Structures are given as structure tokens and as C-alpha cells.
PDB file of C-alpha atoms in Angstrom:
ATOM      1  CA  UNK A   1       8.235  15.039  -5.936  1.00  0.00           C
ATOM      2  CA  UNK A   2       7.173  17.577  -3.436  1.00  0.00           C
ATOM      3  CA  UNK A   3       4.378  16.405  -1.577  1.00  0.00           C
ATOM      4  CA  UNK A   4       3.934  20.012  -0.020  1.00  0.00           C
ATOM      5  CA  UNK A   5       0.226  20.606  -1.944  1.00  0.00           C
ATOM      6  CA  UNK A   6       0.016  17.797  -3.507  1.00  0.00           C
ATOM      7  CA  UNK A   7      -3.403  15.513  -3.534  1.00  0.00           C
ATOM      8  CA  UNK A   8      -2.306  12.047  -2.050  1.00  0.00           C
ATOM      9  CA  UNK A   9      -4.436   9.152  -2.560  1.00  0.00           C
ATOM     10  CA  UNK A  10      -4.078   6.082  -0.184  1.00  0.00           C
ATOM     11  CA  UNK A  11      -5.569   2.600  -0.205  1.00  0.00           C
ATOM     12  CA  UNK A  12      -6.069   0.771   3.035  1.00  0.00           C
ATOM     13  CA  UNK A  13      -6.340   4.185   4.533  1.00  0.00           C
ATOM     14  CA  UNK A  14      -8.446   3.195   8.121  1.00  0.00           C
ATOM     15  CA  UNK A  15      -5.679   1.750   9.449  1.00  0.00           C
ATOM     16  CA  UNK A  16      -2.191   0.849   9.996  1.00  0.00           C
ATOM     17  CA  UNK A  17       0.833   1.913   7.181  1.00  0.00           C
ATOM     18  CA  UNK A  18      -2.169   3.462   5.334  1.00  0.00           C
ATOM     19  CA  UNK A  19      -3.817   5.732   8.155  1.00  0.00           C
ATOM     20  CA  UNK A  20      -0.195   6.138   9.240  1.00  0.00           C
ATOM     21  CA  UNK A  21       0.799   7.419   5.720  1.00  0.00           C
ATOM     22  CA  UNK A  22      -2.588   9.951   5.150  1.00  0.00           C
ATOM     23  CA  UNK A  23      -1.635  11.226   8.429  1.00  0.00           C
ATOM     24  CA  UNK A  24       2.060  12.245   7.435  1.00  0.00           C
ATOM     25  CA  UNK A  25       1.608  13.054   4.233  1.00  0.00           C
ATOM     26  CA  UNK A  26      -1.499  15.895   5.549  1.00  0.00           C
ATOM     27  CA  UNK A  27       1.348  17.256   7.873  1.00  0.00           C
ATOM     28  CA  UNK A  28       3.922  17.901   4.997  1.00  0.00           C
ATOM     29  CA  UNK A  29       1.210  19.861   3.628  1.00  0.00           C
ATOM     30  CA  UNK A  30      -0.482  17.466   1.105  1.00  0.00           C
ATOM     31  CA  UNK A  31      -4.371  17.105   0.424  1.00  0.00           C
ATOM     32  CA  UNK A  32      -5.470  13.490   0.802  1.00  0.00           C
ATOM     33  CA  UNK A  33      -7.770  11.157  -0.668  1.00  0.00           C
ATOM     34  CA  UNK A  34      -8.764   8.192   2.274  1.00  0.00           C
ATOM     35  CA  UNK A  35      -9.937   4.912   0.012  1.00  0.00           C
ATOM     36  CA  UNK A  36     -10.947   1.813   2.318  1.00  0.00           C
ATOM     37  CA  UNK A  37     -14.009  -0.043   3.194  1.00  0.00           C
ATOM     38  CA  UNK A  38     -14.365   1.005   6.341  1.00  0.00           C
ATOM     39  CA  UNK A  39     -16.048   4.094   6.302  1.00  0.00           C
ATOM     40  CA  UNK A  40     -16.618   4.872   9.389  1.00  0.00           C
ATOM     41  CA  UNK A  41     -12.531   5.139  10.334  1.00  0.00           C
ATOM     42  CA  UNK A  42     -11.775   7.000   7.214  1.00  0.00           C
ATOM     43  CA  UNK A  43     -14.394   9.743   7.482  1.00  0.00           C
ATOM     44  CA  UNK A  44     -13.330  10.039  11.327  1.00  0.00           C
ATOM     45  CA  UNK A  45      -9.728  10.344  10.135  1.00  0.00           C
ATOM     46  CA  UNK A  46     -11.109  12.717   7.143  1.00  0.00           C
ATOM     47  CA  UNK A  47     -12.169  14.952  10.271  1.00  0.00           C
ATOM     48  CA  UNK A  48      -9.220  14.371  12.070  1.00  0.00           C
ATOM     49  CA  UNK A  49      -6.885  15.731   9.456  1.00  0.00           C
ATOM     50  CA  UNK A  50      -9.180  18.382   8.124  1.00  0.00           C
ATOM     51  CA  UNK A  51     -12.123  17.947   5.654  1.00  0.00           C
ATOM     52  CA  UNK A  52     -10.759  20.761   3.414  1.00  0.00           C
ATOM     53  CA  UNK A  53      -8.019  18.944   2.699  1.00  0.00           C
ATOM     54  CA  UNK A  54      -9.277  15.435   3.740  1.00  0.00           C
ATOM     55  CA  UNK A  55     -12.205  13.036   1.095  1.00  0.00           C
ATOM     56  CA  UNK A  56     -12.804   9.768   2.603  1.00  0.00           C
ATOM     57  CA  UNK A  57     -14.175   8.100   0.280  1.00  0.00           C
ATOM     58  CA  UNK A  58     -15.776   4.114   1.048  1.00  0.00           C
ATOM     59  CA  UNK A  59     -14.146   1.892  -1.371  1.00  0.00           C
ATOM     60  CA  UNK A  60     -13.034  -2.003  -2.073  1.00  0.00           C
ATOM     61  CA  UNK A  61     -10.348  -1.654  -4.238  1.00  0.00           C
ATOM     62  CA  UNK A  62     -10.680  -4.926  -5.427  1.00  0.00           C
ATOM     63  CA  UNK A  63     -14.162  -3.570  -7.381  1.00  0.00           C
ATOM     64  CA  UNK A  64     -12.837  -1.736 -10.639  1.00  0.00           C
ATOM     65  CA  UNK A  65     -16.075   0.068 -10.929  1.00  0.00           C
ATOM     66  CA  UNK A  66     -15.850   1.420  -7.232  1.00  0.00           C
ATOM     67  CA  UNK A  67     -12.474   2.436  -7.814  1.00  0.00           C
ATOM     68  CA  UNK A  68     -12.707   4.452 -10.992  1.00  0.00           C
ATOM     69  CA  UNK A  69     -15.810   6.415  -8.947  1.00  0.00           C
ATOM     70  CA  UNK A  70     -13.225   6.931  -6.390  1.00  0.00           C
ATOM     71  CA  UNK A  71     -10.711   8.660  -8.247  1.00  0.00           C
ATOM     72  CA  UNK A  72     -13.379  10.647 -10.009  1.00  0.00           C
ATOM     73  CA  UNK A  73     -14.341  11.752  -6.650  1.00  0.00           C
ATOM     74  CA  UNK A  74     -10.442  12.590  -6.038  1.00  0.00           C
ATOM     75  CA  UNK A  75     -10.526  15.236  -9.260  1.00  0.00           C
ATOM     76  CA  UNK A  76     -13.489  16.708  -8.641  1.00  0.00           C
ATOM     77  CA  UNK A  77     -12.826  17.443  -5.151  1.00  0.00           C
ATOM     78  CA  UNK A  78      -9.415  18.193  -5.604  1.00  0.00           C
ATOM     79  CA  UNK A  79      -8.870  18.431  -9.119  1.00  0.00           C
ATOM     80  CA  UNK A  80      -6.073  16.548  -9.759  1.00  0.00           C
ATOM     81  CA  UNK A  81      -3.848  13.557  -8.197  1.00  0.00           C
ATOM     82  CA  UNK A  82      -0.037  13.471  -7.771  1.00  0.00           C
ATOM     83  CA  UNK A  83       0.809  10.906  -5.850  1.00  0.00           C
ATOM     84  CA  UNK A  84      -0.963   7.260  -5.669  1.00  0.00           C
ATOM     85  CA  UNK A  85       0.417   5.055  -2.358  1.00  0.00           C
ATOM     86  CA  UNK A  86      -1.190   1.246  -2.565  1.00  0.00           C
ATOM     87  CA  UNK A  87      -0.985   0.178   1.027  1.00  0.00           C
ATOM     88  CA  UNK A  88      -4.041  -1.961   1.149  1.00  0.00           C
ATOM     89  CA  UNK A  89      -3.513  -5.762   1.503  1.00  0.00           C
ATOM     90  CA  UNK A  90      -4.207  -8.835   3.421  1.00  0.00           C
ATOM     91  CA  UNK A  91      -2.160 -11.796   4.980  1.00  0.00           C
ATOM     92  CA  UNK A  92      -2.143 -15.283   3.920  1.00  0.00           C
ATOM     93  CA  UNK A  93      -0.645 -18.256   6.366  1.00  0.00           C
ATOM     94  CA  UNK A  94      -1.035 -21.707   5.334  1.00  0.00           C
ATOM     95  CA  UNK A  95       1.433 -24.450   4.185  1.00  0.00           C
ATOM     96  CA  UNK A  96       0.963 -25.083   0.084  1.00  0.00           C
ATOM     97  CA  UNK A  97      -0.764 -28.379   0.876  1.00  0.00           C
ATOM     98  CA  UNK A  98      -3.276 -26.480   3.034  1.00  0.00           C
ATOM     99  CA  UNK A  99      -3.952 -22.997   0.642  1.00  0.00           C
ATOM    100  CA  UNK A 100      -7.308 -22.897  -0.099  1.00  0.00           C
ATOM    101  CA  UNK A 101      -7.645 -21.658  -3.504  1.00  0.00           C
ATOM    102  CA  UNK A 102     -10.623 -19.473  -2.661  1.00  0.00           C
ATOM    103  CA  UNK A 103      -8.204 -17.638  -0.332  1.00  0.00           C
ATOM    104  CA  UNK A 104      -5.153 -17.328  -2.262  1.00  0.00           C
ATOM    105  CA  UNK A 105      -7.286 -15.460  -5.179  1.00  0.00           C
ATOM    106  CA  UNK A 106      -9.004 -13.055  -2.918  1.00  0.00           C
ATOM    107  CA  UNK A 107      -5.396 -12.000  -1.545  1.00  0.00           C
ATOM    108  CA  UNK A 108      -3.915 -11.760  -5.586  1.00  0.00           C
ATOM    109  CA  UNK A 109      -6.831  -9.742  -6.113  1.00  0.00           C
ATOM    110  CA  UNK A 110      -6.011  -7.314  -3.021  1.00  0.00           C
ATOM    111  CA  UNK A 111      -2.174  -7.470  -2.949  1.00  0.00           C
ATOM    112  CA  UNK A 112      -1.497  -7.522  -6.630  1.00  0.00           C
ATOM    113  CA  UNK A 113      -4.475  -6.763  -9.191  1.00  0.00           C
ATOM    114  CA  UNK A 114      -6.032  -4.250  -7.013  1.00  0.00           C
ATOM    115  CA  UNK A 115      -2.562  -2.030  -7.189  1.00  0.00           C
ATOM    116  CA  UNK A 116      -2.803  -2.650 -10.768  1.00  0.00           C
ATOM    117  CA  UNK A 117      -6.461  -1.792 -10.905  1.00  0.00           C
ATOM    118  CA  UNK A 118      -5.742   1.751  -9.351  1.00  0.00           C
ATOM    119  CA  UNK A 119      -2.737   2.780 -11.032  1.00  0.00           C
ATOM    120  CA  UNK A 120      -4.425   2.111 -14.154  1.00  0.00           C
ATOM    121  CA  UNK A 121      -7.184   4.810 -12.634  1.00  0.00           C
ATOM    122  CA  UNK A 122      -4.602   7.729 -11.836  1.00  0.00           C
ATOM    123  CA  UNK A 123      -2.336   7.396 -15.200  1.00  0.00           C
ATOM    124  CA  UNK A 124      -4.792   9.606 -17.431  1.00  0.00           C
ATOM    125  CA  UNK A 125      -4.529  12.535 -14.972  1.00  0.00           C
ATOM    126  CA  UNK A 126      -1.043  12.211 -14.344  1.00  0.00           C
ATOM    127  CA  UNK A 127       0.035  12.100 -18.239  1.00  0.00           C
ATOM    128  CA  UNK A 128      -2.002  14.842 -18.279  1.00  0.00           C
ATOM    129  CA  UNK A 129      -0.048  16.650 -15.598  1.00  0.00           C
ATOM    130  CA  UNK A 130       3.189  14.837 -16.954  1.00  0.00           C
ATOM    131  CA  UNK A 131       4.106  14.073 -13.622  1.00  0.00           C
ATOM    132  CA  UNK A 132       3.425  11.263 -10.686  1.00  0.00           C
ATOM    133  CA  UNK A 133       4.504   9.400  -8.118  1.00  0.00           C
ATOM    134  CA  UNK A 134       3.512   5.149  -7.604  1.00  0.00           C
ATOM    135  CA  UNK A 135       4.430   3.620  -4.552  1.00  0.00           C
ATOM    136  CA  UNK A 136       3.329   0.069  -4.027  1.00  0.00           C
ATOM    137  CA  UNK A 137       3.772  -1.611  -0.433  1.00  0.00           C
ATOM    138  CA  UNK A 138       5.355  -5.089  -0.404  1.00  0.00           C
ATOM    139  CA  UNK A 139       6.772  -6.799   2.110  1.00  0.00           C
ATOM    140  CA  UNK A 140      10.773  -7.517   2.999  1.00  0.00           C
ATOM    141  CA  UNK A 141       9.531 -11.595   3.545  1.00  0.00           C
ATOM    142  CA  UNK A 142       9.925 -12.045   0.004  1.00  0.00           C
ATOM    143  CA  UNK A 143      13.431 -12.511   0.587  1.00  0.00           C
ATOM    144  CA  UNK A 144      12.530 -15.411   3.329  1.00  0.00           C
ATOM    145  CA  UNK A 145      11.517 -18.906   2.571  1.00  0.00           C
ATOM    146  CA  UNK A 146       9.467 -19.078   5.543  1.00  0.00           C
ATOM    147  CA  UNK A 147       7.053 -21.928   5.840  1.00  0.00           C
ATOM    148  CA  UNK A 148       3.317 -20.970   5.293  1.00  0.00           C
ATOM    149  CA  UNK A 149       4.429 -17.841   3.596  1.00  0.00           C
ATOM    150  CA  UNK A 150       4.283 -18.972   0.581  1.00  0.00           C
ATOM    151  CA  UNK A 151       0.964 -17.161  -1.085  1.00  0.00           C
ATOM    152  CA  UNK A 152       1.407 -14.376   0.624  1.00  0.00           C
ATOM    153  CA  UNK A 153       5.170 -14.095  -0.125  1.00  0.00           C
ATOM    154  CA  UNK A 154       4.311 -15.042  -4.064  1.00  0.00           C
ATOM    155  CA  UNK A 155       1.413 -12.206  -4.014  1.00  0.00           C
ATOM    156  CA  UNK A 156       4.063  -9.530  -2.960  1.00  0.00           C
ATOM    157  CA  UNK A 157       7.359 -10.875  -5.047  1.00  0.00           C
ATOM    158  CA  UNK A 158       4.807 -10.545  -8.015  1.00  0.00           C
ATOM    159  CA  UNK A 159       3.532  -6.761  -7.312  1.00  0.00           C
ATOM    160  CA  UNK A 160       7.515  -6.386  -6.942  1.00  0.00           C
ATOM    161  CA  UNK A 161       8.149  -7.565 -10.597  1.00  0.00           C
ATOM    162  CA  UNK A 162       5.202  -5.642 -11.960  1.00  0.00           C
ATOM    163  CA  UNK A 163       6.502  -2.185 -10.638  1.00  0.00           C
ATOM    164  CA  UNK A 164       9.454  -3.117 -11.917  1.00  0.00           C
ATOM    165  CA  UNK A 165       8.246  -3.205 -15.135  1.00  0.00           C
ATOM    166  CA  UNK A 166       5.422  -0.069 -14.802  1.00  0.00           C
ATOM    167  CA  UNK A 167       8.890   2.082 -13.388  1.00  0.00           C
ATOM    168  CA  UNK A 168      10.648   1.019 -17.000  1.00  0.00           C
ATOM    169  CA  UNK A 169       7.355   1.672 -19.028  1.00  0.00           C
ATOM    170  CA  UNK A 170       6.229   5.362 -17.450  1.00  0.00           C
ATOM    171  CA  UNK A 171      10.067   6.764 -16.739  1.00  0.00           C
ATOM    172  CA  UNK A 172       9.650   8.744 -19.826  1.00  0.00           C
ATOM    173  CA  UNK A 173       6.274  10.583 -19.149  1.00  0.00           C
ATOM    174  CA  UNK A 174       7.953  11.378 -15.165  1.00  0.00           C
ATOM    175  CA  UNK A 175       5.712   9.289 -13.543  1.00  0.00           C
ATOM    176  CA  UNK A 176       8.226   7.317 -10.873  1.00  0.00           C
ATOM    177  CA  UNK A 177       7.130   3.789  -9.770  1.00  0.00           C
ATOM    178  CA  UNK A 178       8.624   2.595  -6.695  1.00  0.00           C
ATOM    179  CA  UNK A 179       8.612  -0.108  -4.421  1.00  0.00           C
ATOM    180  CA  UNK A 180       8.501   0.204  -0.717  1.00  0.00           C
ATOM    181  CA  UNK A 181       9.266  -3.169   1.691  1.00  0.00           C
ATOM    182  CA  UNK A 182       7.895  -2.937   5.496  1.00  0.00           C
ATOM    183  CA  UNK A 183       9.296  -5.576   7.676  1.00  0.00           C
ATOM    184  CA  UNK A 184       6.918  -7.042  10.554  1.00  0.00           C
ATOM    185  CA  UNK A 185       5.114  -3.474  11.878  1.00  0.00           C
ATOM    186  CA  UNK A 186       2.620  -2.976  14.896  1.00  0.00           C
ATOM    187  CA  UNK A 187      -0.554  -2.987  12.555  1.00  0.00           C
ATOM    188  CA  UNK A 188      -3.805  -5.311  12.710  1.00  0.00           C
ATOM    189  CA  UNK A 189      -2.261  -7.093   9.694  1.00  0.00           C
ATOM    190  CA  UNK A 190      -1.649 -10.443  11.345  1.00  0.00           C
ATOM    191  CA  UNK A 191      -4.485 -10.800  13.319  1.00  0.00           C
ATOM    192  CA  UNK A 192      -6.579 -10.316   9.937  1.00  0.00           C
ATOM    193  CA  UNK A 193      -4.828 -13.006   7.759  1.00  0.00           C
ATOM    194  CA  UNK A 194      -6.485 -15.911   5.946  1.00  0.00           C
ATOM    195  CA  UNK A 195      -5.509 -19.069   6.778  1.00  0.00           C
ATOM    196  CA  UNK A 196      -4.331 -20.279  10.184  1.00  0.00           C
ATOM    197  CA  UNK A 197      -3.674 -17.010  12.193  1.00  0.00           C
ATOM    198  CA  UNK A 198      -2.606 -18.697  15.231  1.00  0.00           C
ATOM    199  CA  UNK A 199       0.595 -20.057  12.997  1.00  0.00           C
ATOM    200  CA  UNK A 200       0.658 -16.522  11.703  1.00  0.00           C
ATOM    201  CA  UNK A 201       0.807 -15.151  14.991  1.00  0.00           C
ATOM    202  CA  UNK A 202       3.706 -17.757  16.309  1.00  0.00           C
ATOM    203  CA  UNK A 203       5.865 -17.160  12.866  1.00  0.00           C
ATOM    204  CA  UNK A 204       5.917 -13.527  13.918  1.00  0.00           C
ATOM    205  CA  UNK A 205       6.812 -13.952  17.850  1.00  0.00           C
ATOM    206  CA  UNK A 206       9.876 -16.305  16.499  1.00  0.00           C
ATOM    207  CA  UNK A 207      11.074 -14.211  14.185  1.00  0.00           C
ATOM    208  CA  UNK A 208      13.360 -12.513  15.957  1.00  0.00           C
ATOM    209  CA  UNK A 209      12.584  -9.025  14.589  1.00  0.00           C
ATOM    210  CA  UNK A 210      11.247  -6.433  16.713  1.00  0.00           C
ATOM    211  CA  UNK A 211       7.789  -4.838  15.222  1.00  0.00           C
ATOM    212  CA  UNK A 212       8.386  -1.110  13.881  1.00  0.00           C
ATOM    213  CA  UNK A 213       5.819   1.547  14.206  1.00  0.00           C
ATOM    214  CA  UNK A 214       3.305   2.478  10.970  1.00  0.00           C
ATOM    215  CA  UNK A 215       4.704   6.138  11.405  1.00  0.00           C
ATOM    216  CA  UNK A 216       8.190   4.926  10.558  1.00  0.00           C
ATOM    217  CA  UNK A 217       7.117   3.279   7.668  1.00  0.00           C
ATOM    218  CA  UNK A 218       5.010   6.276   6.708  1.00  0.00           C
ATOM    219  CA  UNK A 219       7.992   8.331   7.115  1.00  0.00           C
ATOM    220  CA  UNK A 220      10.139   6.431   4.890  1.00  0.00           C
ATOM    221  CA  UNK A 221       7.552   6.086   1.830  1.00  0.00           C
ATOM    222  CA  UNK A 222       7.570  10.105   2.203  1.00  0.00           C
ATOM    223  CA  UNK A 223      11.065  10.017   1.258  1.00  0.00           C
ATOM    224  CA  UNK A 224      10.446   7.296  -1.530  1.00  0.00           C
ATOM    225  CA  UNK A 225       8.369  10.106  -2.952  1.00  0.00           C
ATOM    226  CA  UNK A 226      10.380  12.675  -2.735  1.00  0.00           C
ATOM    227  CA  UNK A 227      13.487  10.689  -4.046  1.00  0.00           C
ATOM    228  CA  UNK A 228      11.296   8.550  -6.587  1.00  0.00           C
ATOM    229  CA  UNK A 229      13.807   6.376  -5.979  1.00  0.00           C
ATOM    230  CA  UNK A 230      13.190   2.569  -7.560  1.00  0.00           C
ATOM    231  CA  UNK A 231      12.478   1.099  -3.663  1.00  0.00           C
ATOM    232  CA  UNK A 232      13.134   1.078  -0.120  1.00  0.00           C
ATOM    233  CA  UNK A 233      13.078  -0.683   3.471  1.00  0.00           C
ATOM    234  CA  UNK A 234      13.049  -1.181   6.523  1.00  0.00           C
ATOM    235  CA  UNK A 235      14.124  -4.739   6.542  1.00  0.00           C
ATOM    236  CA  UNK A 236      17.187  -5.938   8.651  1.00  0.00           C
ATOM    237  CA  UNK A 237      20.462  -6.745   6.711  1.00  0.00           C
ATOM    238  CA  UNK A 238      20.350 -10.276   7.968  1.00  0.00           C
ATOM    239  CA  UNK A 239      16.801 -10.834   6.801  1.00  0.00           C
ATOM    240  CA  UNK A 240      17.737  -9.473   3.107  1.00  0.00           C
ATOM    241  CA  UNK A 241      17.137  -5.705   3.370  1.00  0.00           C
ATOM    242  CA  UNK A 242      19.583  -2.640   3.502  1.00  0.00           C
ATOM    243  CA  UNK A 243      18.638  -1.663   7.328  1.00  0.00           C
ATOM    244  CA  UNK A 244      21.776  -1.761   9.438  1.00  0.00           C
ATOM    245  CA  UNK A 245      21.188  -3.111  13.104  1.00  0.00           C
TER     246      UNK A 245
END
């Protein structure tokens, strides 16, 4: 798809992979829609990129109600939306004797129903327009076994097999699902997890991976657009992805 005038809308948008995203995809020439809670950072980044071509609009994407205004807001400020990139999510780091249940539900409603939740919002207008583009933001430590991982890890494998599946179901109306895998990146993300951040902090200082900037992860779900291709990362060979050190 050619994002050159097309309306974007992002989730998680006031920060990180999500402002980093809004921010490229305004310089290839794209309108965008800026959905997070924090309104304050998305209306300043609204004015940073332009409010012709900017909406910030406050939402919690884990509120169906909030985000069906949302995308209303999207076609009647825009009138139409091409391209849907699902970027918000939250962190989870506790062993599986130690998950708190309360805490692994709120981060399956952010990292996996909430995706579901929006794409189910955009799919009327783009059958109408018989054309879209999905992109859904994982994470490459689905293909780790990494202790205290494991709700976070299950949340993203699961959004994983569900775009599978919405790619197979929408192929034939040219709406292309895809998949996009971020390895550890220079965000607020860890400091922000449920559970026992400290541990969260010292499983990403081991790692052994060297944190990549939001911009290049921006940059590369760009190209997942434009190649609709099924997925992508940035994830090292050794650690499971395709990215050649």
C-alpha cells in the first residue's frame, strides 16, 4: 500500500514504537489518527506533526465503546482509514507461580483483545474501500523461553496466531494482515510492566541484545505496509528472527 495520503491510525501513539510510527508515517506523506490515553502527549504530537493532517484523539483501547467513537472521529475528520498499526501494549514479568491473575487479564485485554477490538472497528470502511493494511506489533521473545516471560510471551504468540488467521480470512477483500516482531527497543516499555520490574529490568541488561531505536522499528513497519508482506523483524538470528548480526 502507499502510505503517501493515506489516513494512518495508531494505538499507543504518546510514546515509543507508536509516537515513533505517527511520526514516520506523517513524513511519507500520510494523515494520522493519534489513539492513546494520554492526551496531553498525543495532542502535543498532533501539533507537532501538523493538525491538518494530525487528530489526537484520547482513547483506552481496551474500552470498545471509546474505540468505535474513535474511529468515527477518524472518518469524519478524515473520511476514511487505510491503514490500522496496533502498537499499544504493556509488559508482564513474573514467574507462573507468581502471575497474578488480575494482571495477566488486563495485559490479554491490551496486547491481544484490544487489537482485535480495533480491527473489528476499521473493517467496515475498508471493505468499503476494498482495500487495507493491519499491522499488529508482537514481540521476537516469543521465540525465547525466558523465565518470567511467560504471560507476556503467551499474550503476544496468541495475537501472532490470530493475524494469522485474520491475513487468511480478509486476503480476498485486499485487506493485508501482517505481523511485525520488535526485539528489546529504547522505549518506556520495561519500566511500565506489571509484575516485578526490577526482574524485568535485569532480564533485559542480560540479554545480550543491544536496544534498537523506535524509529527503526517505525521504519520497518513502513515497509510491512508497503510490502503487506505476512511479518517482519528486527530480531537477531540467534534469538529466532531473520536479522543478520
Amino acid at each position: 500500500m502507499d502510505i503517501n495520503g493515506a489516513v494512518v491510525l495508531v494505538t499507543g501513539a504518546s510514546s515509543g514504537i507508536g509516537a515513533a510510527t505517527a511520526r514516520a508515517a506523517s513524513r511519507a506523506g500520510a494523515r494520522v489518527v493519534l489513539i492513546a490515553r494520554r492526551e496531553e502527549r498525543i495532542r502535543q504530537l498532533a501539533k507537532e506533526l501538523g493538525e491538518s493532517v494530525a487528530l489526537a484523539v484520547p482513547c483506552d483501547v481496551t474500552d470498545r465503546a471509546q474505540v468505535e467513537a474513535a474511529v468515527r472521529a477518524a472518518i469524519e475528520e478524515f473520511g476514511r482509514i487505510d491503514i490500522l498499526v496496533n502498537s499499544a501494549g504493556q509488559g508482564l514479568q513474573a514467574t507462573v507461580d507468581a502471575i497474578d491473575p488480575d494482571d495477566f487479564r488486563a495485559v490479554l485485554e491490551l496486547n491481544l483483545v484490544a487489537p482485535l477490538v480495533t480491527t473489528q472497528a476499521v473493517l467496515p470502511h475498508m471493505r468499503k474501500q476494498a482495500t487495507g493494511a493491519i499491522v499488529n506489533v508482537g514481540s521476537g521473545i516469543i521465540w525465547s523461553t525466558l523465565p518470567g516471560s511467560g504471560a507476556y510471551s503467551a499474550s503476544k504468540a496468541a495475537l501472532q496466531k490470530l493475524s494469522a488467521i485474520a491475513r487468511a480470512e480478509l486476503a480476498d477483500e485486499g485487506i493485508a494482515v501482517s505481523m511485525m516482531f520488535p526485539s528489546i527497543t529504547e522505549t518506556e516499555f520495561v519500566g511500565t510492566v506489571r509484575g516485578n520490574v526490577e526482574d524485568a529490568l535485569q532480564m533485559e541488561a542480560s540479554s545480550g541484545l543491544v536496544p534498537q531505536s523506535p524509529e527503526g522499528v517505525a521504519d520497518t513497519i513502513l515497509d510491512l505496509i508497503r510490502s503487506g508482506a505476512e511479518q517482519a523483524d528486527l530480531v537477531p538470528e540467534e534469538f529466532g528472527g531473520t536479522l543478520k548480526s
